[in-house]
Coordinates of C-alpha atoms and ligand atoms in Angstrom, one line a residue:
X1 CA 81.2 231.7 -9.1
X2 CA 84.5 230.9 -7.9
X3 CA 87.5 232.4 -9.9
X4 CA 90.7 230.5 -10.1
X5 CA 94.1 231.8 -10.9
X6 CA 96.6 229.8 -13.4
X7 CA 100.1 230.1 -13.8
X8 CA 100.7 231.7 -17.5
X9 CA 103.6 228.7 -18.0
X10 CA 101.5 225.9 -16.1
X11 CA 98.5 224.9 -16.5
X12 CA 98.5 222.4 -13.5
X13 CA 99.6 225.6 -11.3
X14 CA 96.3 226.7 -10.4
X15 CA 95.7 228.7 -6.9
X16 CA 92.7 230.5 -4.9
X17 CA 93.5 234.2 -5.5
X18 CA 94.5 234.8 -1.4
X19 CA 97.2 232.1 -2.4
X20 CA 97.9 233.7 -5.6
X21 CA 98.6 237.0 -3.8
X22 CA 100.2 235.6 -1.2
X23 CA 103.1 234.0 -3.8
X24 CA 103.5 237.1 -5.9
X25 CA 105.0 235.5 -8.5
X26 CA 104.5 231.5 -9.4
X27 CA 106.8 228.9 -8.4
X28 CA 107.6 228.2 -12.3
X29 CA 108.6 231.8 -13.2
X30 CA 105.1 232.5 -14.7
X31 CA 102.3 234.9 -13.7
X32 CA 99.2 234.0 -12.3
X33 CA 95.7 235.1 -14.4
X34 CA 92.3 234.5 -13.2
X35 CA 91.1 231.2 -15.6
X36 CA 88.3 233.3 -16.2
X37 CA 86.7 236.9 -16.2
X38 CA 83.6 237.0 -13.6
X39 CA 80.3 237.9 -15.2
X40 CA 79.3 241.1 -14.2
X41 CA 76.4 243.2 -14.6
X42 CA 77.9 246.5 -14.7
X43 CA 75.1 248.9 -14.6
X44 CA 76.8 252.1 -15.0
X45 CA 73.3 254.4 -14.6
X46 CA 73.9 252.6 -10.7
X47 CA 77.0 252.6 -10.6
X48 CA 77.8 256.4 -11.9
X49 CA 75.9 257.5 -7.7
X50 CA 78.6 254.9 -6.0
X51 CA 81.8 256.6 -4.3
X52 CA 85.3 255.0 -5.5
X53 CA 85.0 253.2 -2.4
X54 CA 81.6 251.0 -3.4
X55 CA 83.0 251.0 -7.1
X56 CA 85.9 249.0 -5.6
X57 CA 84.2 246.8 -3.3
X58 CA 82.0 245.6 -6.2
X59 CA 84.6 245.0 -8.5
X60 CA 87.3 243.0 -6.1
X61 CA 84.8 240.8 -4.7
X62 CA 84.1 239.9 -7.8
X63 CA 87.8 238.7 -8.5
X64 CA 88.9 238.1 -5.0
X65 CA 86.2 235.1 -4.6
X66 CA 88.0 233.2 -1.5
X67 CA 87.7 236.7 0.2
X68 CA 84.3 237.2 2.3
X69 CA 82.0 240.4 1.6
X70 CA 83.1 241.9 5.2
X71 CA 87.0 241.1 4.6
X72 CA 87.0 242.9 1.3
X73 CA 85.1 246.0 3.3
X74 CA 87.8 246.1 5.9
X75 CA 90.8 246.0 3.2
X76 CA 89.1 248.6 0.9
X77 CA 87.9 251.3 4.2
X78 CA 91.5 250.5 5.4
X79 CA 93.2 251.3 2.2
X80 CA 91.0 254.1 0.8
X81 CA 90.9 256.5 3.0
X82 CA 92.0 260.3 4.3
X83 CA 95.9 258.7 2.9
X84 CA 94.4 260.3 -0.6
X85 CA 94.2 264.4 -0.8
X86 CA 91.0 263.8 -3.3
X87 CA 87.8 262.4 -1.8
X88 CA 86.6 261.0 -4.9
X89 CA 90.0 259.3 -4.9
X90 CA 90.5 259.3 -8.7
X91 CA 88.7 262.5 -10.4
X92 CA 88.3 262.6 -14.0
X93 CA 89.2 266.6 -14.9
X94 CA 87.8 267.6 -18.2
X95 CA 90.6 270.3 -19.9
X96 CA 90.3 270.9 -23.1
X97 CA 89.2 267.7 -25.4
X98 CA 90.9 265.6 -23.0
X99 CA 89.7 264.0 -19.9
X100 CA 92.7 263.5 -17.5
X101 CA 92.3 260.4 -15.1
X102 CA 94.2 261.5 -12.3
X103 CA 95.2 258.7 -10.3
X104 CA 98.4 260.8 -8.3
X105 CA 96.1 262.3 -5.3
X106 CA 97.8 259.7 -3.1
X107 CA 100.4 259.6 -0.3
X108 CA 103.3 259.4 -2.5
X109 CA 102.3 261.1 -5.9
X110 CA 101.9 258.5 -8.3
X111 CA 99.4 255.9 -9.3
X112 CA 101.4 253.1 -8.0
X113 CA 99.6 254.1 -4.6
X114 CA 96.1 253.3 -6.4
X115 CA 96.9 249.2 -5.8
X116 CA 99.8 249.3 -3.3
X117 CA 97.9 251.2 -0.5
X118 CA 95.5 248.2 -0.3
X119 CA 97.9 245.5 -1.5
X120 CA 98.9 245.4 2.3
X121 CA 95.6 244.8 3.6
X122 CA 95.0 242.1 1.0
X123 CA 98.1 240.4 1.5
X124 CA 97.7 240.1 5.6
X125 CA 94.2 238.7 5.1
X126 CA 95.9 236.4 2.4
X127 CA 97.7 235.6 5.3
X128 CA 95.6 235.0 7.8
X129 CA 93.1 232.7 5.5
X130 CA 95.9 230.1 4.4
X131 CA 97.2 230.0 8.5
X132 CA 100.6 231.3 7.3
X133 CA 102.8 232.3 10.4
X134 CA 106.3 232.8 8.3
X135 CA 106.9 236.7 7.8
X136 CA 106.0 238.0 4.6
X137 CA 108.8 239.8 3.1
X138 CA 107.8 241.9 0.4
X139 CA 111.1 241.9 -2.0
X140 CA 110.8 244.7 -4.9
X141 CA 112.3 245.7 -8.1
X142 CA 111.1 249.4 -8.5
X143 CA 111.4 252.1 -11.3
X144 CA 111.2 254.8 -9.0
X145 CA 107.4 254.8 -8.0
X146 CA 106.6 251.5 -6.4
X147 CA 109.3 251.1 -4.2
X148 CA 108.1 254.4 -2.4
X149 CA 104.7 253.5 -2.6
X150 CA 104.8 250.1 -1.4
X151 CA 106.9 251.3 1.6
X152 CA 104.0 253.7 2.3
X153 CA 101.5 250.7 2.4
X154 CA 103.9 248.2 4.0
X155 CA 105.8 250.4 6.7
X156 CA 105.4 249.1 10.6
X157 CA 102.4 246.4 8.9
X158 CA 103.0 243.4 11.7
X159 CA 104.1 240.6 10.3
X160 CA 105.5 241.6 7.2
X161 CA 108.9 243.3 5.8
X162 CA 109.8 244.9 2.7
X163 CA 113.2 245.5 0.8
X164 CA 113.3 247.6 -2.2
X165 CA 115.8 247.7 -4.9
X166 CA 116.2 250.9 -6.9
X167 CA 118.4 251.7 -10.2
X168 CA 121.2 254.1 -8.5
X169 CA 120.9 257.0 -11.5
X170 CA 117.8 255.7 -13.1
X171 CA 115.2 257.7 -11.0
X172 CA 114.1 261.1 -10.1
X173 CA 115.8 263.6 -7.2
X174 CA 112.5 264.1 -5.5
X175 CA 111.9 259.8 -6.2
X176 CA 114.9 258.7 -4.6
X177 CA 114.6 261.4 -1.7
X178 CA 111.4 259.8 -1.2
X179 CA 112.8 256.3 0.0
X180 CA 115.8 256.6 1.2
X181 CA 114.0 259.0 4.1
X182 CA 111.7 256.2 4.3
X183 CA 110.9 255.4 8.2
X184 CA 109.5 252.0 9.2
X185 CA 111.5 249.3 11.4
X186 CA 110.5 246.5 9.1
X187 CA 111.8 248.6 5.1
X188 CA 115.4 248.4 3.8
X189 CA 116.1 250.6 0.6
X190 CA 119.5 249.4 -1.8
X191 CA 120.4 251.3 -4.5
X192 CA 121.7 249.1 -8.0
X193 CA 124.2 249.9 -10.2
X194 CA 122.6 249.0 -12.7
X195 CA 119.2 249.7 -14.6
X196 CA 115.4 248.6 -13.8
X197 CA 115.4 245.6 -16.0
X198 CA 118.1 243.8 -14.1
X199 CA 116.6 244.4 -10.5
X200 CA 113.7 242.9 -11.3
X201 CA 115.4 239.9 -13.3
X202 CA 117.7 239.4 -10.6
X203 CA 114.5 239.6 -8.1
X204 CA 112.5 237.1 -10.4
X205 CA 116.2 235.2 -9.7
X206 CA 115.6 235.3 -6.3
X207 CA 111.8 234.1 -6.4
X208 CA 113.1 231.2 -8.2
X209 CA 116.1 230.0 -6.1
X210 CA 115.0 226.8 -3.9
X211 CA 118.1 227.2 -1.8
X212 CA 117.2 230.6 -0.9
X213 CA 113.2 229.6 -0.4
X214 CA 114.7 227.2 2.5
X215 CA 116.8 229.1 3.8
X216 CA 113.9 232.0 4.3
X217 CA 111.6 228.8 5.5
X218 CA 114.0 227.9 8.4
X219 CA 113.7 231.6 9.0
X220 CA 109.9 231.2 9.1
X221 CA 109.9 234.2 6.7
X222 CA 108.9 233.7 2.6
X223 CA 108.6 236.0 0.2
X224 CA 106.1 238.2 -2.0
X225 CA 105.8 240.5 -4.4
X226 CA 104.6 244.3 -4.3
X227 CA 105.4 244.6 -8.5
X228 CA 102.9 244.7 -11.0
X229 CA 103.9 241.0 -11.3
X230 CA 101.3 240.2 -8.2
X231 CA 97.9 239.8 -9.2
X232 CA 97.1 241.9 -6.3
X233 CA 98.6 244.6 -7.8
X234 CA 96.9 244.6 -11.0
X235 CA 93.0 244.0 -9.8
X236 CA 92.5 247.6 -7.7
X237 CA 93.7 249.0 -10.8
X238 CA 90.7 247.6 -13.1
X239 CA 88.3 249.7 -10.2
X240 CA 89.6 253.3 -11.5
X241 CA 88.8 252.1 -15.5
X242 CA 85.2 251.2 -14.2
X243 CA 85.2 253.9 -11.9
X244 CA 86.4 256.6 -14.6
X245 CA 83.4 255.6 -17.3
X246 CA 80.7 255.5 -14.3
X247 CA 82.2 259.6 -13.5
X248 CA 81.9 260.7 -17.4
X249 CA 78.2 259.7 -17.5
X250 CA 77.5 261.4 -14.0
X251 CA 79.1 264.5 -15.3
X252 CA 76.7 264.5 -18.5
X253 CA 80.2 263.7 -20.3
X254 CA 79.5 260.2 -22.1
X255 CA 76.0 258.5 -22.7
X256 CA 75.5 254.7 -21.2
X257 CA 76.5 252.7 -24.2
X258 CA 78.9 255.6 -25.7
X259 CA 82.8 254.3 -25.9
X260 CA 86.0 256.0 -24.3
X261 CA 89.6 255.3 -25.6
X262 CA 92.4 255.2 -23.3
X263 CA 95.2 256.5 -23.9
X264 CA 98.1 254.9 -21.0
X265 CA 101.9 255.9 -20.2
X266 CA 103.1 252.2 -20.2
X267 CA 106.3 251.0 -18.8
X268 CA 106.0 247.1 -17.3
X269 CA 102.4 247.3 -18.9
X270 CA 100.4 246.7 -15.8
X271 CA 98.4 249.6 -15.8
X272 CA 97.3 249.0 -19.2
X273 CA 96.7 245.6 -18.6
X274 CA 94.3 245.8 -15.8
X275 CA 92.6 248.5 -18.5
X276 CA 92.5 245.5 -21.0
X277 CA 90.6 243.3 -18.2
X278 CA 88.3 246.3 -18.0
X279 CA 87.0 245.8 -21.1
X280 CA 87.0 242.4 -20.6
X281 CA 84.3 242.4 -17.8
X282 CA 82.3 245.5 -19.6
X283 CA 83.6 248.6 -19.4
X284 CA 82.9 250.3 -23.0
X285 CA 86.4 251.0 -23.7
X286 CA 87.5 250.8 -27.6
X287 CA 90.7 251.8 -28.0
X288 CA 93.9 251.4 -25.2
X289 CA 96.9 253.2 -26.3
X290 CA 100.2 252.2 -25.2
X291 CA 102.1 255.0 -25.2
X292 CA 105.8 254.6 -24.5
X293 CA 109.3 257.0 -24.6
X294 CA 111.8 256.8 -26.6
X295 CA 112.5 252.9 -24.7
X296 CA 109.6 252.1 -27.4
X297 CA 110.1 248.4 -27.3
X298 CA 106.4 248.0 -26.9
X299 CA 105.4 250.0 -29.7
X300 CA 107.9 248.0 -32.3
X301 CA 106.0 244.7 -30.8
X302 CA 102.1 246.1 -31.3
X303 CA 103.5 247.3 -34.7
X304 CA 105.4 244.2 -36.0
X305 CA 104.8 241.1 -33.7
X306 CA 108.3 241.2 -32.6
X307 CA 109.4 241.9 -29.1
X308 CA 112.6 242.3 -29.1
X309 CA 114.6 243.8 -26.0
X310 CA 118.4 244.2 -27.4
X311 CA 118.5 247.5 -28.3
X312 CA 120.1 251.0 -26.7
X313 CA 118.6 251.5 -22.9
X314 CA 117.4 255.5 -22.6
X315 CA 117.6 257.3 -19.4
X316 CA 114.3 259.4 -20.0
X317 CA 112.4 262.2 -17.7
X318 CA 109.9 259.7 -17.6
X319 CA 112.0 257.4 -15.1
X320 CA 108.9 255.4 -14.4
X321 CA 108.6 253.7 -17.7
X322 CA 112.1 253.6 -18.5
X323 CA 112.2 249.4 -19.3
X324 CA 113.1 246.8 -21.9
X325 CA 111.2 243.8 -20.6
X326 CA 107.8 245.0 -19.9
X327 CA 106.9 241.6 -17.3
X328 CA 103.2 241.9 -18.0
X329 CA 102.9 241.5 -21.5
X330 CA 103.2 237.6 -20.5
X331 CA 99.5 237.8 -19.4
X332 CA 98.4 239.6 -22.6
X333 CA 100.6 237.3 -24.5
X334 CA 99.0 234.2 -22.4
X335 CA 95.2 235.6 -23.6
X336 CA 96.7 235.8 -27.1
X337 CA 97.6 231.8 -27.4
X338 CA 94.2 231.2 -25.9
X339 CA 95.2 230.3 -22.5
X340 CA 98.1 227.8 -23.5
X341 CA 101.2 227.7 -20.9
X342 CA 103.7 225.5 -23.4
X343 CA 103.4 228.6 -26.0
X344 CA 104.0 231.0 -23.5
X345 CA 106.1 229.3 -21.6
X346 CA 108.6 228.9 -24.9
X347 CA 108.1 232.4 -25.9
X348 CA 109.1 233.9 -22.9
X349 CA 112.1 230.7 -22.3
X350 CA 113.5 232.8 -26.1
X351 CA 113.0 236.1 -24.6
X352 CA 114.9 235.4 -21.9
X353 CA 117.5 233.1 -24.0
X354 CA 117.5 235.1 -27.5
X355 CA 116.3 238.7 -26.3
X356 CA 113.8 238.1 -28.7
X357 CA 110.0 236.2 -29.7
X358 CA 108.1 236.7 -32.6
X359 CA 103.9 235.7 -32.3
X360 CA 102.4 234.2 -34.6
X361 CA 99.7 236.0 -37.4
X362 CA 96.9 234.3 -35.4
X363 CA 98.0 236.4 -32.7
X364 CA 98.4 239.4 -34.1
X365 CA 95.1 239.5 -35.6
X366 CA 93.7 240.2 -32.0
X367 CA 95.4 243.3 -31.2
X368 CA 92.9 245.2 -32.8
X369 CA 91.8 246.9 -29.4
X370 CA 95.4 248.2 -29.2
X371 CA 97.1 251.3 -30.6
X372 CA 100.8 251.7 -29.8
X373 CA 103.3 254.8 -30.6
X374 CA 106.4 256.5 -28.6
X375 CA 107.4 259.9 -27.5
X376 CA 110.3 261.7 -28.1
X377 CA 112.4 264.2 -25.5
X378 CA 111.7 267.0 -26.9
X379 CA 108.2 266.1 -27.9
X380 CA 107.5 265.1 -24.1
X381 CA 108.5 268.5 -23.4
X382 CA 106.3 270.3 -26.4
X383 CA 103.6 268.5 -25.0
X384 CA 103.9 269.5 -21.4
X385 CA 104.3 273.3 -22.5
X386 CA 101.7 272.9 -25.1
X387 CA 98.8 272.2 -22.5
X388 CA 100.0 275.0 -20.6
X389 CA 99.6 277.5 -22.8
X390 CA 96.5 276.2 -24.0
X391 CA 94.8 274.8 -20.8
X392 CA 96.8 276.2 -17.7
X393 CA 96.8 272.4 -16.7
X394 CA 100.2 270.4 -15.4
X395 CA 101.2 267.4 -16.7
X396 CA 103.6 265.9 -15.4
X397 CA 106.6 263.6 -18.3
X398 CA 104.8 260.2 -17.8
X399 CA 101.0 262.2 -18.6
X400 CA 102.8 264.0 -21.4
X401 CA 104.0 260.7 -23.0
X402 CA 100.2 259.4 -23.0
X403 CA 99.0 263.0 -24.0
X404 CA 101.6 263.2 -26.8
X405 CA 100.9 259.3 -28.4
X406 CA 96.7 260.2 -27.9
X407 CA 97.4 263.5 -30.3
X408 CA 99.5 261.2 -32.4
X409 CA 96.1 258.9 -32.6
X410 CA 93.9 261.2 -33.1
X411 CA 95.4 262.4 -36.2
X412 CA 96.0 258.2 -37.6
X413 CA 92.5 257.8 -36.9
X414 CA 90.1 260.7 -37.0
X415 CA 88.0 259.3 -34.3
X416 CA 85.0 261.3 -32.1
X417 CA 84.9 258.7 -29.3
X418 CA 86.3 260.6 -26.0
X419 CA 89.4 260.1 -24.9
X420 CA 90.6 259.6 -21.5
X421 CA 94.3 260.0 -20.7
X422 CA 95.5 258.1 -17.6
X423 CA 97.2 261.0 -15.5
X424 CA 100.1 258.7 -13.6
X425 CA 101.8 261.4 -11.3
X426 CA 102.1 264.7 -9.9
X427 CA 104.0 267.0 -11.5
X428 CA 105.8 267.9 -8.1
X429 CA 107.5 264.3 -8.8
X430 CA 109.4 265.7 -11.6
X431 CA 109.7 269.5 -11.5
X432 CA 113.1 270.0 -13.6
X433 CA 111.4 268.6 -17.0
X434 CA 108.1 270.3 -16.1
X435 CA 109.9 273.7 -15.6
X436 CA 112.2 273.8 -18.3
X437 CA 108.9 273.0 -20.9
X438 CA 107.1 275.8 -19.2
X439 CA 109.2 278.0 -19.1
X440 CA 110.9 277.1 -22.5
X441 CA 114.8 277.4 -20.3
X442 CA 117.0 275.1 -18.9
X443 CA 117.6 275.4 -15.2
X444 CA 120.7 275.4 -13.1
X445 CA 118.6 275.1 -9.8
X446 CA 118.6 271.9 -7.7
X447 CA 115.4 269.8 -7.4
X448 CA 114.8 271.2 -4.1
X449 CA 114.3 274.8 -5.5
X450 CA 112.5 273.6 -8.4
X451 CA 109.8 272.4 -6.8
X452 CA 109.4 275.7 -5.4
X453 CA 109.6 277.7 -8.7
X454 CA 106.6 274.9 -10.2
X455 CA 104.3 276.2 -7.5
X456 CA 105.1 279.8 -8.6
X457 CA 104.9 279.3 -12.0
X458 CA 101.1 276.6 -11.9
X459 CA 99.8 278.2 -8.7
X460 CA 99.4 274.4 -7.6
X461 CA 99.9 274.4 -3.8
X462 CA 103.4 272.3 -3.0
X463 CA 102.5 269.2 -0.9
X464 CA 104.1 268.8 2.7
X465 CA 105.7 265.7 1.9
X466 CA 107.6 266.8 -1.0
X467 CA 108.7 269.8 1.1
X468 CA 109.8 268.3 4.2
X469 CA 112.2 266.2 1.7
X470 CA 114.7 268.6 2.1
X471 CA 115.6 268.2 5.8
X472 CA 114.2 264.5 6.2
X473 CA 116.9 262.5 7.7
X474 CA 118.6 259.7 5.3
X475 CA 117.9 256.4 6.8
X476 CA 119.4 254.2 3.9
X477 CA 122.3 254.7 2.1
X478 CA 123.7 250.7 0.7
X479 CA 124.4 250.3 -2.9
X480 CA 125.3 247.4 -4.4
X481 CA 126.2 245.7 -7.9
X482 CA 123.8 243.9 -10.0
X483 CA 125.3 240.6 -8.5
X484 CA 125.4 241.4 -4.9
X485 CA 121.3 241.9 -4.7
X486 CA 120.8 238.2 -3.1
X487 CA 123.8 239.2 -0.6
X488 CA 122.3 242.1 -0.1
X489 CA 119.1 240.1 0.5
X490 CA 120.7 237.9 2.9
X491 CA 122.3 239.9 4.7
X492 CA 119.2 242.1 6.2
X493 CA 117.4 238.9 7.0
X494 CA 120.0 237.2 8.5
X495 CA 120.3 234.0 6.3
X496 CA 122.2 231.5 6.6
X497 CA 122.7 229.6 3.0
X498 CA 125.4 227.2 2.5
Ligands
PLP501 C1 104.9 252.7 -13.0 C2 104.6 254.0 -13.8 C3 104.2 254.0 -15.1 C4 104.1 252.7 -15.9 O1 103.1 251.8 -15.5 P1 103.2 250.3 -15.8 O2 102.0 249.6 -15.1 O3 104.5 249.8 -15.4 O4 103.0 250.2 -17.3 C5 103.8 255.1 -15.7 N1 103.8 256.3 -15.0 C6 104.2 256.4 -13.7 C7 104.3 257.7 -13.1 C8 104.6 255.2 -13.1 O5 105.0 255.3 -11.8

């Protein structure tokens, strides 16, 4: 079975998945979906004995279906490897009622390095397959998490280069720390005035622009994607859903057959996604909750069929999912017309024209599967102090948000299935909100000494990497406005476009 990718606003744009990671994003400003889901056989009895690493071979061969057997070996052994502090990878931890995916045991802290550590491999082997010489360069809108963790994967890979644009006060101390010491001949780091939402419009800008795809062809360079966006990015994240159910019924947790919900901290609604295509191909999940802060733009839409993005923009402590225009609800939205580009492709043309779409009742009716609600501040930090004292466990804001909204369902619902809550980063990543909730006090202490109290106060042994932070050299220091990115862009490459 061959699986085919389509462009979610062209239904003649169909690609081999190499090509479709290869592109990132598709030529007509849509996203590419596989045409189909592959038929699996998930036998979870089997599959609960397989390490993380088999669990993921299985499942992105069956996806990746232009890649061969031993080239999605080499990409996964390449990708998951001694980089992650867990062995397992991803361990389910049981604390309380709740079962805490933790998918932060990575080299940079969050779950971002789950996809982006192998994203590299795949895209190089991409490369290789369709004879491309150009350089890849990896051009990135982050919310404070993939930029770093893309760098990680991409840093010194031949062949390719990455720039990454960040919102200038829109991430954390420790986040921004993290790539502007970022080493690597072939990364450049810029700061935006401005907020996430316009980086990554004014990178899907720069995907679009023909003058600038010429200009980079004369270079022999083209561009990719390392967001969410890339397909690439969203498959490895439908192994740790699979991988998570198979771990309950080898822990005696869950019977084969018995449903989980999933309760995930959503912010450009990848994650989530690639839980939805979980189900799809098997996995017992019944419920995903999409849990957002107080930027809750996703909840209004699961609530009342509207999305609507004009509204206030929040600066949250859960930087990660602080966004308006959540890019991959345009696959969900895709499945939802029944695979039909035109509809898509108008609803997202009045998104990006009005700020607005409304779906139709039709549409609605099949968002059964999903439960949406929103945190607030001070109930991010209620929640994080909460499961303290309770549980001695650490979450860190972007955990609490998903902990908070699956409390919030259990009480709408009065449900028994289990529910597993998708644990998105360390708490090291964000130690002034995780403090000040455990310790019920604001604190006048830099990031730096922070990090130092939240090892006193959890016992949880600081990393080396978030320590060394401190006396890192800073190797990028360019800001620029909103409408200097593509200048910006030119400039480190070089290009010549007039
Ligand atoms: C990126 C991120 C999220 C949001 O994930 P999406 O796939 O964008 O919905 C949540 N938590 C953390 C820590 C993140 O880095």
């Amino acid at each position: 079975m061959t699986i085919v990718y389509k462009s979610t606003r062209d239904e003649k744009n169909k690609v081999s998945a190499s090509q479709a990671i290869l592109q990132g994003l598709a030529s007509d400003g849509g996203l590419y979906v596989p045409t189909e889901m592959p038929k699996l056989h998930l036998n979870f009895e089997e599959l609960a004995k397989k390490s993380y690493q088999e669990v993921a071979k299985f499942i992105l061969q069956a996806f990746l279906t232009d890649f061969t057997p031993e080239e999605i070996n080499a990409c996964v052994e390449g990708a998951y490897d001694e980089k992650f502090s867990d062995p397992t990878i991803a361990p389910v931890v049981k604390k309380g009622e709740d079962y805490f995916l933790e998918l932060f045991h990575g080299p940079t802290f969050a779950f971002k390095d789950l996809a982006l550590s192998i994203l590299p491999y795949l895209m190089t082997t991409a490369a290789k397959k369709n004879q491309i010489e150009n350089e890849i360069v990896i051009l990135t809108a982050t919310s404070g998490d993939t930029g770093k963790a893309a760098m990680a994967g991409f840093a010194d890979v031949p062949g390719t280069r990455i720039i990454v644009f960040y919102p200038e006060k829109g991430v954390s101390w420790i986040q921004e720390k993290q790539m502007v010491t970022q080493t690597g001949e072939n990364t450049h780091v810029v700061a935006v005035k401005g907020n996430f939402d316009d980086a990554q419009t004014a990178v899907k800008q720069m995907f679009n622009d023909q003058a600038l795809k010429a200009a980079l062809a004369e270079n022999n360079q083209q561009f990719s994607s390392a967001n969410s966006m890339n397909i690439g990015r969203l498959l490895p994240q439908i192994v740790y859903y699979v991988y998570a159910y198979a771990q309950l019924i080898e822990q005696g947790e869950l019977n084969n057959g018995d449903v989980m919900n999933v309760s995930v901290p959503t912010g450009n609604f990848g994650n989530i996604l690639a839980a939805y295509y979980a189900k799809q191909i098997g996995v017992p999940i019944d419920r995903l909750i999409c849990a957002s802060n107080t930027n809750n733009v996703l909840t209004d839409f699961f609530q009342t069929g509207e999305y609507n993005r004009q509204r206030e923009f929040h600066l949250t402590s859960s930087p990660s999912m602080d966004i308006l225009v959540s890019s991959n609800l345009e696959r969900l939205i895709y499945h939802l017309t029944g695979d039909n580009a035109i509809q898509t492709k108008a609803l997202m043309d009045a998104l990006s024209i009005e700020g607005k779409y409304q779906i139709t009742p039709a549409m609605s009716e099949q968002l059964t599967d999903f439960f949406a609600d929103f945190a607030t501040e001070a109930e991010v930090e209620q929640s994080i102090s909460e499961v303290f004292a309770q549980t001695k466990y650490t979450m860190d804001p972007h955990t609490a948000v998903a902990k908070n909204v699956a409390d919030k369902f259990a009480v709408a619902t009065d449900t028994s299935n289990k529910m597993v809550i998708v644990s998105t980063a360390s708490p090291y990543k964000f130690p002034r909100t995780v403090v000040e909730s455990i310790s019920g006090e604001k604190s006048k202490e830099n990031d730096f000494e922070l990090v130092q109290q939240l090892e006193t106060l959890t016992g949880i042994a600081l990393p080396n990497e978030v320590k060394e932070l401190e006396t890192l050299p800073v190797r990028h220091t360019q800001v620029v406005a909103v409408d200097a990115m593509q200048t910006a862009v030119e400039g480190i490459l070089n290009l010549s476009t007039n």
